[in-house]
Structures are given as structure tokens and as C-alpha cells.
Coordinates of C-alpha atoms in Angstrom, one line a residue:
Chain A
M1 CA 103.0 91.1 79.1
F2 CA 99.7 92.5 79.7
K3 CA 96.8 93.1 77.7
V4 CA 94.5 95.8 78.4
G5 CA 90.8 95.4 78.0
T6 CA 89.2 96.7 75.0
E7 CA 86.6 98.0 76.6
K8 CA 88.7 99.9 79.1
L9 CA 91.2 100.9 76.6
N10 CA 88.2 102.8 74.4
E11 CA 87.0 104.4 77.4
L12 CA 90.4 106.1 78.0
I13 CA 90.9 106.8 73.9
L14 CA 87.4 108.4 74.1
G15 CA 88.4 110.4 77.2
I16 CA 91.7 111.6 75.6
K17 CA 89.8 112.4 72.2
E18 CA 87.6 114.8 74.7
R19 CA 91.1 116.3 75.9
N20 CA 90.3 114.8 79.6
H21 CA 93.9 114.8 81.2
E22 CA 93.1 112.4 83.7
A23 CA 92.4 109.7 80.8
F24 CA 95.7 110.7 79.3
R25 CA 97.6 110.4 82.5
E26 CA 96.3 106.9 82.9
F27 CA 97.0 105.8 79.5
F28 CA 100.6 107.2 80.0
F29 CA 101.1 105.0 82.9
L30 CA 99.6 101.9 81.5
F31 CA 101.6 102.2 78.3
Q32 CA 104.8 104.0 79.0
P33 CA 106.8 101.0 80.3
G34 CA 106.0 99.2 77.3
I35 CA 106.6 102.1 74.7
F36 CA 109.9 102.8 76.6
N37 CA 110.9 98.9 76.7
Y38 CA 110.1 98.8 72.9
L39 CA 112.1 102.1 72.2
I40 CA 115.0 101.2 74.3
R41 CA 115.4 97.9 72.2
L42 CA 114.9 99.5 68.7
T43 CA 117.6 102.4 69.7
C44 CA 120.0 101.0 72.3
D45 CA 120.0 104.2 73.9
K46 CA 118.2 105.0 77.2
A47 CA 118.2 108.4 77.2
L48 CA 116.9 108.5 73.7
A49 CA 114.5 106.1 74.3
Q50 CA 113.3 108.4 77.4
D51 CA 113.2 111.5 75.3
L52 CA 111.0 109.3 72.4
T53 CA 108.7 107.9 74.9
Q54 CA 107.7 111.5 75.9
E55 CA 107.3 112.3 72.3
T56 CA 105.4 109.5 71.4
F57 CA 102.9 110.5 73.9
L58 CA 103.1 114.0 73.0
K59 CA 102.0 113.2 69.5
F60 CA 99.6 110.8 70.5
W61 CA 97.7 113.6 72.7
L62 CA 97.8 116.3 69.8
N63 CA 96.8 113.9 67.1
A64 CA 94.0 112.3 69.1
D65 CA 91.2 113.7 67.2
K66 CA 92.4 111.6 64.5
I67 CA 92.5 108.5 66.2
E68 CA 89.7 106.0 65.1
I69 CA 88.3 103.5 67.9
S70 CA 87.7 101.1 65.3
S71 CA 91.1 100.7 64.6
S72 CA 94.0 99.9 67.1
P73 CA 95.2 102.5 69.1
K74 CA 97.8 100.5 70.5
A75 CA 99.2 99.7 67.2
Y76 CA 98.8 103.4 66.5
L77 CA 100.7 104.5 69.5
Y78 CA 103.5 101.6 68.6
R79 CA 103.9 103.2 64.7
I80 CA 104.3 107.1 66.2
A81 CA 107.3 105.0 68.3
R82 CA 108.7 103.3 65.4
N83 CA 108.5 106.2 63.2
L84 CA 110.2 108.5 65.9
A85 CA 112.9 106.0 66.3
L86 CA 113.5 105.7 62.4
N87 CA 113.6 109.6 62.1
S88 CA 116.1 110.1 64.7
I89 CA 118.7 107.5 63.8
R90 CA 118.2 108.8 60.3
Q91 CA 119.1 112.3 61.6
R92 CA 122.0 111.1 63.6
H93 CA 123.9 110.1 60.7
N94 CA 122.3 112.2 57.8
N95 CA 125.4 112.3 55.6
C96 CA 125.6 108.6 55.3
S97 CA 122.0 107.9 54.3
Y98 CA 120.2 105.2 56.5
D99 CA 119.0 102.2 54.4
E100 CA 116.1 100.7 56.1
D101 CA 117.2 97.6 55.3
E102 CA 120.7 98.0 56.6
S103 CA 121.7 96.5 59.7
L104 CA 121.3 98.6 63.1
L105 CA 124.9 97.3 63.9
I106 CA 126.5 99.3 61.1
Y107 CA 124.7 102.6 62.6
F108 CA 125.8 101.5 65.9
S109 CA 129.8 100.7 65.0
R110 CA 129.6 104.3 63.9
R111 CA 129.3 105.3 67.8
S112 CA 132.1 104.6 69.9
E113 CA 132.2 101.4 72.4
A114 CA 132.0 103.6 75.2
E115 CA 129.3 105.7 74.2
I116 CA 127.2 102.4 73.5
D117 CA 128.1 100.7 76.6
S118 CA 127.0 103.8 78.7
L119 CA 123.9 103.7 77.0
F120 CA 122.8 100.4 78.6
F121 CA 123.9 96.7 79.3
M122 CA 124.1 95.1 76.0
D123 CA 124.3 91.0 76.5
D124 CA 124.5 88.7 73.6
Y125 CA 120.8 88.6 73.1
Q126 CA 120.5 92.3 72.5
R127 CA 123.7 92.1 70.5
A128 CA 121.7 89.2 68.1
V129 CA 118.6 91.3 67.9
N130 CA 120.9 94.6 67.1
S131 CA 122.0 92.5 64.1
L132 CA 119.1 91.9 62.4
P133 CA 118.1 94.4 59.6
E134 CA 115.4 97.4 60.8
R135 CA 112.2 95.9 59.6
C136 CA 113.1 92.4 60.7
K137 CA 114.2 93.5 64.3
T138 CA 111.1 95.7 64.6
V139 CA 108.9 92.6 63.8
F140 CA 110.6 90.5 66.2
L141 CA 110.6 92.9 68.8
L142 CA 106.8 93.3 68.8
S143 CA 106.1 89.8 68.5
R144 CA 108.5 88.8 71.4
F145 CA 108.1 92.0 73.6
S146 CA 105.1 94.1 72.9
G147 CA 102.4 91.5 72.8
F148 CA 101.1 92.0 69.1
D149 CA 99.7 89.3 66.8
Y150 CA 101.0 89.2 63.2
S151 CA 98.1 90.5 61.8
E152 CA 98.5 93.6 64.1
I153 CA 102.3 93.8 63.3
A154 CA 101.0 93.8 59.6
E155 CA 98.6 96.6 60.1
M156 CA 100.9 98.6 62.2
M157 CA 103.8 98.4 59.8
E158 CA 101.8 98.9 57.0
I159 CA 103.1 95.5 55.2
S160 CA 101.5 92.5 54.2
L161 CA 100.9 89.3 56.7
Q162 CA 103.1 87.4 54.5
T163 CA 105.6 89.7 54.6
V164 CA 105.6 89.8 58.7
K165 CA 105.7 85.9 58.4
N166 CA 108.6 85.9 56.3
Q167 CA 110.8 88.5 58.5
M168 CA 109.7 86.6 61.8
N169 CA 111.1 83.5 60.0
K170 CA 114.4 85.4 58.9
A171 CA 114.5 86.7 62.0
L172 CA 114.5 83.7 64.0
S173 CA 116.8 81.8 61.9
V174 CA 119.3 84.5 62.1
L175 CA 118.9 84.5 65.9
R176 CA 119.3 81.0 66.2
K177 CA 122.8 81.0 64.2
R178 CA 123.7 83.8 66.4
L179 CA 122.7 82.3 69.8
Q180 CA 123.8 78.8 68.9
S181 CA 126.1 78.5 72.0
H182 CA 123.4 79.8 74.4
L183 CA 120.8 76.9 73.4
N184 CA 122.6 73.6 73.9
Chain B
M1 CA 78.5 73.1 48.8
E2 CA 79.3 77.1 49.1
R3 CA 80.5 76.4 52.8
H4 CA 82.6 74.0 51.8
K5 CA 84.1 76.1 49.2
N6 CA 84.9 78.8 52.2
N7 CA 85.9 76.7 54.4
F8 CA 88.6 75.1 51.9
G9 CA 89.7 78.7 50.9
N10 CA 90.0 79.6 54.5
I11 CA 92.3 76.9 55.2
L12 CA 94.0 77.9 52.3
T13 CA 94.8 81.0 53.3
R14 CA 95.7 80.5 57.0
F15 CA 97.5 77.4 56.8
P16 CA 101.4 77.1 56.0
K17 CA 102.4 74.4 53.4
T18 CA 104.6 73.2 56.0
V19 CA 105.3 74.3 59.6
D20 CA 108.2 76.8 59.8
S21 CA 109.7 78.8 62.4
Q22 CA 107.2 81.7 62.6
F23 CA 104.3 79.1 62.6
I24 CA 105.8 77.7 65.7
I25 CA 106.0 81.1 67.4
R26 CA 102.4 81.5 66.6
V27 CA 101.6 78.4 68.7
I28 CA 104.2 79.4 71.3
N29 CA 101.8 82.7 71.7
N30 CA 98.7 81.0 71.6
E31 CA 98.1 82.8 68.5
V32 CA 96.5 79.6 66.6
N33 CA 93.1 78.2 66.1
Q34 CA 91.9 75.0 66.8
E35 CA 92.7 73.5 63.2
E36 CA 96.0 75.0 63.1
K37 CA 96.9 73.6 66.7
E38 CA 95.7 69.9 65.5
F39 CA 97.9 70.8 62.2
F40 CA 100.9 71.5 64.4
E41 CA 100.4 68.7 66.5
T42 CA 100.5 66.0 63.9
W43 CA 103.5 68.0 62.5
L44 CA 104.9 67.7 65.7
H45 CA 104.6 63.8 66.3
E46 CA 105.9 63.1 62.9
S47 CA 109.5 63.0 63.8
E48 CA 112.2 63.4 66.1
E49 CA 113.6 66.1 64.5
N50 CA 110.1 68.3 64.6
K51 CA 110.4 67.8 68.3
E52 CA 113.8 69.3 68.3
E53 CA 113.1 72.1 66.4
F54 CA 110.0 73.1 68.4
G55 CA 112.1 72.3 71.6
S56 CA 115.2 74.6 70.4
L57 CA 112.4 77.5 69.1
S58 CA 110.6 77.6 72.4
L59 CA 114.3 77.8 74.6
L60 CA 115.2 80.8 71.9
W61 CA 111.8 82.6 72.7
D62 CA 112.1 82.0 76.4
K63 CA 115.7 83.2 76.5
F64 CA 114.9 86.9 75.3
G65 CA 112.3 86.7 78.2
N66 CA 115.4 86.9 80.4
A67 CA 117.3 89.4 78.5
R68 CA 118.0 92.7 80.6
V69 CA 117.0 96.3 79.9
P70 CA 116.9 99.1 81.8
P71 CA 114.0 100.1 83.9
P72 CA 111.6 102.4 82.5
P73 CA 111.9 105.9 83.9
N74 CA 109.8 106.9 86.8
P75 CA 106.5 107.1 85.4
E76 CA 105.4 109.9 87.4
L77 CA 108.2 112.2 86.8
H78 CA 108.4 111.1 83.3
F79 CA 104.6 112.2 82.9
E80 CA 105.3 115.6 84.5
E81 CA 108.1 116.3 81.8
L82 CA 105.3 115.7 79.3
T83 CA 103.1 117.6 80.8
K84 CA 105.5 120.8 80.7
T85 CA 106.0 120.0 77.0
I86 CA 102.5 119.8 76.4
N87 CA 102.1 123.3 78.2
A88 CA 105.0 124.8 76.0
E89 CA 103.4 123.5 73.3
Y90 CA 100.3 125.3 73.9
S91 CA 101.9 128.4 75.5
T92 CA 102.4 129.6 71.9
S93 CA 99.0 128.9 70.8
K94 CA 96.1 127.9 72.6
T95 CA 96.4 129.2 76.1
D96 CA 93.1 127.3 77.2
E97 CA 94.2 124.0 76.3
K98 CA 96.7 124.2 79.0
F99 CA 97.4 120.8 80.2
E100 CA 96.5 121.3 84.3
Q101 CA 98.8 119.8 86.8
V102 CA 96.6 117.3 88.3
S103 CA 95.8 118.3 91.9
L104 CA 96.9 116.0 94.2
K105 CA 94.1 115.5 96.4
S106 CA 91.7 114.8 93.4
S107 CA 94.5 112.5 91.8
L108 CA 94.7 110.5 95.1
K109 CA 91.3 110.0 95.0
V110 CA 90.5 109.2 91.5
N111 CA 92.7 106.5 91.8
V112 CA 91.2 105.0 94.9
N113 CA 87.6 105.4 93.2
K114 CA 88.8 103.2 90.3
T115 CA 90.7 100.8 92.6
I116 CA 87.1 100.1 94.0
S117 CA 85.4 100.1 90.9
N118 CA 87.1 97.9 89.0
R119 CA 86.0 94.2 89.0
N120 CA 86.4 93.1 85.7
D121 CA 88.7 90.9 83.7
Y122 CA 91.8 92.9 83.9
G123 CA 90.9 94.3 87.6
W124 CA 94.3 92.8 89.0
L125 CA 96.3 94.9 86.4
I126 CA 94.3 98.0 87.1
R127 CA 94.3 97.6 90.9
A128 CA 98.2 97.0 90.8
A129 CA 98.6 100.0 88.8
S130 CA 96.4 102.2 90.6
I131 CA 98.6 101.1 93.9
I132 CA 101.6 102.0 92.4
I133 CA 100.1 105.1 91.0
I134 CA 99.2 105.9 94.5
F135 CA 102.5 105.3 96.1
L136 CA 103.8 107.3 93.1
T137 CA 101.4 110.3 93.6
L138 CA 102.5 110.1 97.3
G139 CA 106.1 110.9 96.3
Y140 CA 104.7 113.6 93.9
I141 CA 103.1 115.3 96.8
Y142 CA 106.5 116.1 98.3
Q143 CA 107.8 117.0 95.0
N144 CA 105.2 119.0 93.8
R145 CA 105.2 120.9 97.1
I146 CA 109.1 122.2 96.6
V147 CA 108.1 123.0 92.9
H148 CA 104.9 125.2 93.5
S149 CA 106.7 126.7 96.5
K150 CA 109.2 128.0 94.1
Q151 CA 106.8 129.0 91.5
E152 CA 104.4 130.5 93.5
V153 CA 105.5 131.7 96.8
S154 CA 107.3 135.2 96.9
P155 CA 111.4 134.8 96.2
Q156 CA 112.2 135.6 99.7
V157 CA 110.9 132.6 101.0
V158 CA 113.0 129.3 100.5
E159 CA 111.9 125.8 101.2
K160 CA 114.9 124.3 103.4
P161 CA 116.2 121.4 101.7
I162 CA 116.0 118.3 103.6
F163 CA 119.4 116.3 103.9
Y164 CA 119.6 112.8 104.8
T165 CA 123.0 111.2 106.1
V166 CA 123.6 107.7 105.8
V167 CA 126.6 106.2 107.6
A168 CA 127.8 102.6 107.0
A169 CA 129.8 101.8 110.3
K170 CA 132.7 99.7 110.2
G171 CA 132.1 96.4 109.3
E172 CA 128.8 97.1 107.5
K173 CA 128.1 97.7 103.9
K174 CA 124.7 99.7 102.9
T175 CA 122.9 100.3 99.6
I176 CA 120.8 103.3 99.1
V177 CA 118.2 103.9 96.1
L178 CA 118.1 107.9 95.6
S179 CA 114.7 109.5 94.6
D180 CA 115.8 109.2 90.6
G181 CA 116.4 105.9 90.7
S182 CA 120.4 105.9 91.1
V183 CA 121.9 103.3 93.4
I184 CA 124.7 103.7 95.6
Y185 CA 126.5 100.9 97.2
L186 CA 128.4 102.2 100.3
N187 CA 131.5 100.2 101.6
V188 CA 132.2 100.1 105.1
D189 CA 133.2 102.7 107.2
S190 CA 131.8 105.4 104.9
K191 CA 129.2 108.0 104.6
I192 CA 127.0 109.8 102.0
T193 CA 124.6 113.0 102.5
Y194 CA 122.2 113.5 99.7
P195 CA 118.8 115.7 99.9
K196 CA 115.4 114.2 100.0
R197 CA 114.8 115.5 96.7
F198 CA 117.4 116.5 94.2
A199 CA 117.3 120.1 92.7
A200 CA 115.9 120.9 89.0
D201 CA 119.2 121.3 87.5
S202 CA 121.4 119.2 89.4
R203 CA 121.8 115.9 91.5
E204 CA 124.5 116.4 94.2
V205 CA 125.9 114.1 96.9
E206 CA 128.4 114.3 99.3
L207 CA 130.7 111.5 100.2
M208 CA 133.3 110.4 102.9
G209 CA 134.8 107.0 102.4
E210 CA 133.9 104.7 99.7
A211 CA 131.0 103.9 97.5
Y212 CA 130.0 102.7 93.8
F213 CA 127.7 104.7 92.1
S214 CA 125.1 103.5 89.5
I215 CA 123.7 106.6 88.2
Q216 CA 120.6 106.8 86.0
A217 CA 120.9 109.3 83.1
D218 CA 119.4 112.6 83.0
K219 CA 120.9 115.0 80.7
I220 CA 119.1 118.1 82.3
R221 CA 120.4 117.3 85.9
P222 CA 123.8 116.2 86.0
F223 CA 124.8 114.2 89.0
K224 CA 127.9 115.3 91.3
V225 CA 129.5 113.5 93.8
I226 CA 131.3 116.0 96.0
S227 CA 134.2 114.2 97.8
G228 CA 136.9 116.0 100.1
N229 CA 138.3 118.7 97.4
T230 CA 136.8 117.0 94.3
V231 CA 133.7 117.4 92.3
T232 CA 133.1 114.5 89.9
V233 CA 130.2 115.2 87.4
V234 CA 128.6 112.5 85.4
T235 CA 125.0 112.4 83.4
G236 CA 124.6 108.6 83.7
T237 CA 127.1 106.0 84.3
E238 CA 128.8 103.7 87.0
F239 CA 131.8 104.5 89.0
N240 CA 133.9 104.2 92.2
I241 CA 135.2 106.7 94.4
L242 CA 137.5 106.1 97.5
N243 CA 138.2 109.2 99.9
R244 CA 140.4 107.7 102.6
D245 CA 143.7 109.2 104.3
N246 CA 143.9 112.1 102.0
L247 CA 143.8 110.4 98.8
I248 CA 141.0 110.4 96.3
R249 CA 140.7 107.8 93.9
I250 CA 137.8 107.5 91.1
V251 CA 137.6 104.5 88.9
V252 CA 135.1 104.4 85.8
T253 CA 133.3 101.0 85.2
K254 CA 130.9 102.2 82.4
G255 CA 130.0 105.4 80.4
S256 CA 132.6 108.8 81.6
V257 CA 132.7 111.0 84.3
E258 CA 134.6 114.6 84.2
A259 CA 136.4 115.2 87.8
Y260 CA 137.1 118.7 89.1
R261 CA 138.6 120.1 92.0
K262 CA 136.4 122.2 93.9
H263 CA 135.8 125.6 92.9
S264 CA 137.8 125.4 90.0
D265 CA 137.9 124.1 86.6
K266 CA 140.5 122.2 86.4
G267 CA 140.0 118.5 85.8
V268 CA 140.3 115.6 84.0
S269 CA 137.8 113.5 81.9
L270 CA 137.8 109.7 82.4
K271 CA 136.6 106.9 80.2
R272 CA 135.3 103.5 81.0
G273 CA 137.9 101.5 82.6
E274 CA 140.0 104.5 83.4
M275 CA 141.1 105.9 86.9
T276 CA 142.7 108.9 88.5
T277 CA 144.0 109.6 91.6
F278 CA 143.6 113.3 93.7
S279 CA 145.9 114.8 96.0
E280 CA 146.0 118.2 97.8
I281 CA 149.4 118.9 96.7
K282 CA 149.6 117.0 93.2
G283 CA 146.2 117.8 92.1
F284 CA 144.7 115.1 89.5
T285 CA 146.7 112.5 87.9
N286 CA 146.4 111.9 84.1
P287 CA 143.8 108.9 83.6
T288 CA 145.1 105.6 83.3
K289 CA 144.0 102.3 82.6
A290 CA 142.5 100.8 85.9
S291 CA 142.4 97.3 86.8
V292 CA 138.4 97.6 87.8
D293 CA 138.7 93.9 89.0
H294 CA 140.9 95.0 91.6
F295 CA 139.5 98.1 92.8
L296 CA 135.9 97.1 92.9
A297 CA 136.9 93.5 94.6
W298 CA 134.8 95.0 97.4
R299 CA 131.8 94.8 95.7
R300 CA 132.4 91.1 95.2
G301 CA 132.8 90.4 98.6
Q302 CA 136.4 90.3 98.2
F303 CA 139.9 92.0 99.3
S304 CA 142.3 92.3 96.6
F305 CA 145.8 93.2 97.4
S306 CA 148.7 94.1 95.1
H307 CA 152.2 94.5 96.7
T308 CA 150.1 96.0 99.4
P309 CA 152.0 96.6 102.7
L310 CA 150.7 94.6 105.9
S311 CA 149.6 97.7 107.7
K312 CA 147.2 98.9 105.0
V313 CA 146.1 95.1 104.6
M314 CA 145.2 95.0 108.3
E315 CA 143.6 98.3 108.2
E316 CA 141.2 97.3 105.5
I317 CA 140.4 94.1 107.5
S318 CA 139.9 96.0 110.6
R319 CA 137.6 98.0 108.5
Y320 CA 135.6 95.2 107.6
Y321 CA 135.3 93.1 110.5
N322 CA 135.3 96.2 112.8
I323 CA 138.1 94.8 115.1
P324 CA 141.5 96.5 116.1
V325 CA 144.6 95.2 115.1
Y326 CA 148.1 95.7 116.6
F327 CA 151.6 95.1 115.7
E328 CA 154.0 93.5 118.0
R329 CA 157.1 95.2 115.8
P330 CA 156.7 98.1 113.6
E331 CA 158.8 96.4 110.9
L332 CA 156.2 93.9 110.3
K333 CA 154.1 96.5 108.8
S334 CA 155.8 96.6 105.6
K335 CA 155.8 93.2 104.9
T336 CA 153.7 93.3 101.2
I337 CA 150.9 90.9 100.0
T338 CA 149.4 90.0 96.9
G339 CA 146.3 88.3 96.1
K340 CA 142.4 88.0 96.4
F341 CA 140.9 86.7 99.2
D342 CA 136.9 86.0 99.9
S343 CA 136.2 88.7 103.0
N344 CA 133.5 86.3 104.3
S345 CA 136.4 83.9 106.2
L346 CA 138.5 85.8 108.4
E347 CA 140.5 83.0 110.1
N348 CA 140.8 81.8 106.3
I349 CA 142.7 85.2 105.5
F350 CA 144.7 85.0 108.5
S351 CA 145.9 81.5 108.0
I352 CA 147.0 82.6 104.5
I353 CA 148.8 85.6 105.5
S354 CA 150.4 84.0 108.3
L355 CA 151.9 81.2 106.3
T356 CA 153.0 83.3 103.1
L357 CA 154.2 86.1 105.7
D358 CA 155.6 83.5 107.9
V359 CA 153.9 85.7 111.0
K360 CA 152.1 84.9 113.5
I361 CA 148.4 86.3 113.9
N362 CA 147.0 86.1 117.0
H363 CA 143.4 86.4 116.8
S364 CA 141.8 86.4 120.3
G365 CA 138.5 87.8 121.4
D366 CA 138.2 91.2 120.0
K367 CA 141.4 92.1 119.0
V368 CA 144.4 91.0 116.6
L369 CA 147.9 91.0 117.4
I370 CA 150.4 90.3 114.8
Q371 CA 153.7 88.7 115.9
Q372 CA 157.0 87.8 114.3

């Protein structure tokens, strides 16, 4: 997990706001692996994650003038990524409305096994994370893999700090139950 | 008095009433302040149960670190695609906003400069990233040249693509990583030909012998394996192709593939766990369930035989060890063998075969003689 220095990040953001291509390029190289990683865990679809990663950066570039340095640009980037992922999942089965709290497993159950397995290697850990309701899953992913602290997660998801804590407790208790056999 | 009150309020909002899972994770992530740390340590030493609780959560947290996900796509190519999208986005509105393809020389220079000027706390990261960027840029130079030559040079001038051929001789296996990140595991006595850079709309390779393919997903550029008179088309998946002695066999281990006869649209679709064989006369067989374990034994360093005639068994062994095998009497060739053998011990295999088939295997020097 790497943390980019705030000073450096601000410099890049200022550059991007001034439409500096080189700054945007560098910004992309710094965050592309993290965003891809986040999206693939969120969607379990490699090709989709790849497309959405691009779309995330595209949106960031197009909306750069709205970014405020004082808020966290990284959180903003991850927020774009999550919204895109949720939208695309909703679109994919627009007939059966996608409830935010519905388990992603139900979403996956509508796809053929071969389809899912071709997307990428699913291990017990990924399966366990998938069994979490969306909000719970996102909180867990952001905390475990994206290096955000709870208050950043709260800001990013526009929920209260207490909700983040509750979701985290919920995620951990489900994961522990599901992965019990791996923890002995 | 005022200060005391503030402190108290602070503690109330920050501290949980008890140490719960989310709090422990904050401790593991080192997101707690000194007071919280002390609060946690007191809790930890209160009971054995608490220690167990902490231990099991840290283990859980830690285990997720090993969970496998596919690597991110090549950032250079990924960024290039993005700039194309951005340009497309702008071409309809503001042409002056167009995202320039960063010229190679300048991009190299910029990165090198950065390497030198970074001496702050995250310097190592930027340095590592810059080095990666430089390497990627070197790859990009070549690719760019092809793209540019296609776009800018007059249509008569066609850049001659460069092809590589990799041969795994008898007794050696090879692993090849292609420019798109796909991996090909070449079995012994096999040959693969691939371009240094893939075309913009497809990825084509040609195979003789046997190989296992693990292909990076890319919907825009389908991956094609040409082998004998067959073409196998995939977008991102894993499969094995064997092409020996006029028989071609395709086994799919992940995702799905389409296989066609060359210059024809006659073909079959295979899903995970299915196989087909192709012969010039009969074409493709209908997909059937494949014993993946059996057909991919070579990837695990094993031989797997199922009612296999001794002649075939010895052919295989001869390929792996690069030793000629002779039969004293032709009728010995038709005895059959079933079983799995580790391919690292030739003598072991020979002793099992000679015991089960009641034959003598005379392995002397650089050849093998099979006798009654």
C-alpha cells in the first residue's frame, strides 16, 4: 500500500486543473493500479474493471475544474469509480432492480458460472467478500485494499463515521464466519 | 475547566464503549492515537479471550493480503487508449483541447528529470514508478512507431511486422510472455511464432506441437491461435492446444473459445472443461467433457496415460528426455498403460512400466531398448 505525498499530489492536481497532460499522465500511472484493483474486487469482472478504470480517469479529467484541493482528490477519484461500478451493475440487470443492500452474490448468480470464472480467478476470500451487501463490501475494500481511514471512507461514501464503523463490524463478522475454516 | 471539558468530549466521541472489530482494525491499520492505543492495550491484557479475538482478526486481515487478483493492464497501453477516448470526446466540441500524444523524447526526458529531482519522503516510490515508466516508454516507442507509420506515412508504405519464433526442443519447456501480457507455456518439441507487436484489431500466433495459453482479456483484439488447419479464437481465457501427428486437440480450462477450420466459418464453441479434436477428414468432433487433469498433466510435470499404447508412451518419453527408443519386437508396441507418472524420474517410470507390462527396458547410455 503506498501513500503519495500530499504535496506531490496537490501539484499534480493543480497541473490537471490547468489541463497539463503530463501531470494527468503521471496521476494516471500513480492511481491506475489501485483503481483497477478496487474495481475488479467490486465488479469481479476483469474486462469491465479495465473499461471502468478508463472511464473513471476520463471523468476525473473532464471534471477537473470542479475538484477542490482542500478535499481529498483521491477520495473523489474512488467515488467516481464506485458510482460507475454501481451504475454499470444496475444497467446490466435493469429489469430486476438492483437494491444497494442486495448481496452482490445475487447479481453474480444471474450470470453463468463459466462467465464468472472466465472473468478471473475466484478464491474463497473473494467469494466471501462478494457475499457482503454492497455498502458493507465497499467499506471493507476501501479499508483493506485502498488505504483509506474511516473518516476518509465516510467522506467518500457520504455516510457518517458511525455508519462506517457499523458496516465494518458487520463485514468482519460475516467474513470471519465464512472463512472460519481458513483461520485455524 | 474549559480544557478539561473539551478533552472529555473528545474522548467520548472517539472512544468506543468497548473494543469491537472495527476498532481492532483501526489498531492494525495504525490509525489510532496514543490514548486509543493505551485503551486498546489495557483491553488486550484483560483476558485470554481478548488476545484470541485480536489474533484471529489480525490473521483474517492479513490473509486478505494474499488474495489473488489479476494484475492491472499495462498502464502505458491503457493510458494510450484513454487519450484516444479523450480525443474522441473533444473532437466533436473543442479541437484545441485535444490531448496530444506525448512525444517520446520529451516524455523520457521528463521522467528522467523526475528521478533526479525527487529527494522527498516518497522519493523511492516515484523513483520506482519513473523507472517503470521509462521501461514502459521504451516499449511504447516501438509501438508508437508502428501506429504513426500507419497513420501518417502514405498508404503504400507498409511497416514490415517483425515475427519471433520460439522453439522448445526435445527435453525442454519454455514460457513466453507476449507484449499484451498473455502467457504461453510451450511444451517440449514445440514451436510458436508471434509478432513482436500485435496488430490493432487482432492478436495472432501460430503453433506447432503443444502449448498452454493464458490470454489477457481484450475484446477489441481477439486472440487467434493458428495451428495446422485450425484457428482458435478467444477474447480472454485459458486453454491447451496439441497439434501432433495430424491430430489437433483443444482443451479449455477457463472461459470459452471458438475453433474454426482455416478459411471457413465451420467451427465449434467450447466452454470450460470441454474439448474437441480436429482431423483433416472428419473436421471437429462435437465438444465433449474433457479430463482436464489428464490432458494438462504435462503442466504439472507429469505423464498421464489412459490405455495408452506403449509406442505412444515411449514417443512421449522420448520427447521429454530427448532419447531415442527402440522396440525389439513390434508386438510390444501395442501393450497399453494407464496411470500417472512424475516426469522427473525416468528410471522410476521405467521400473513401473517394466513391472506392470512384464517387459525389459534396457536404458543404456543415450538410447532405450524395449525387450520381452
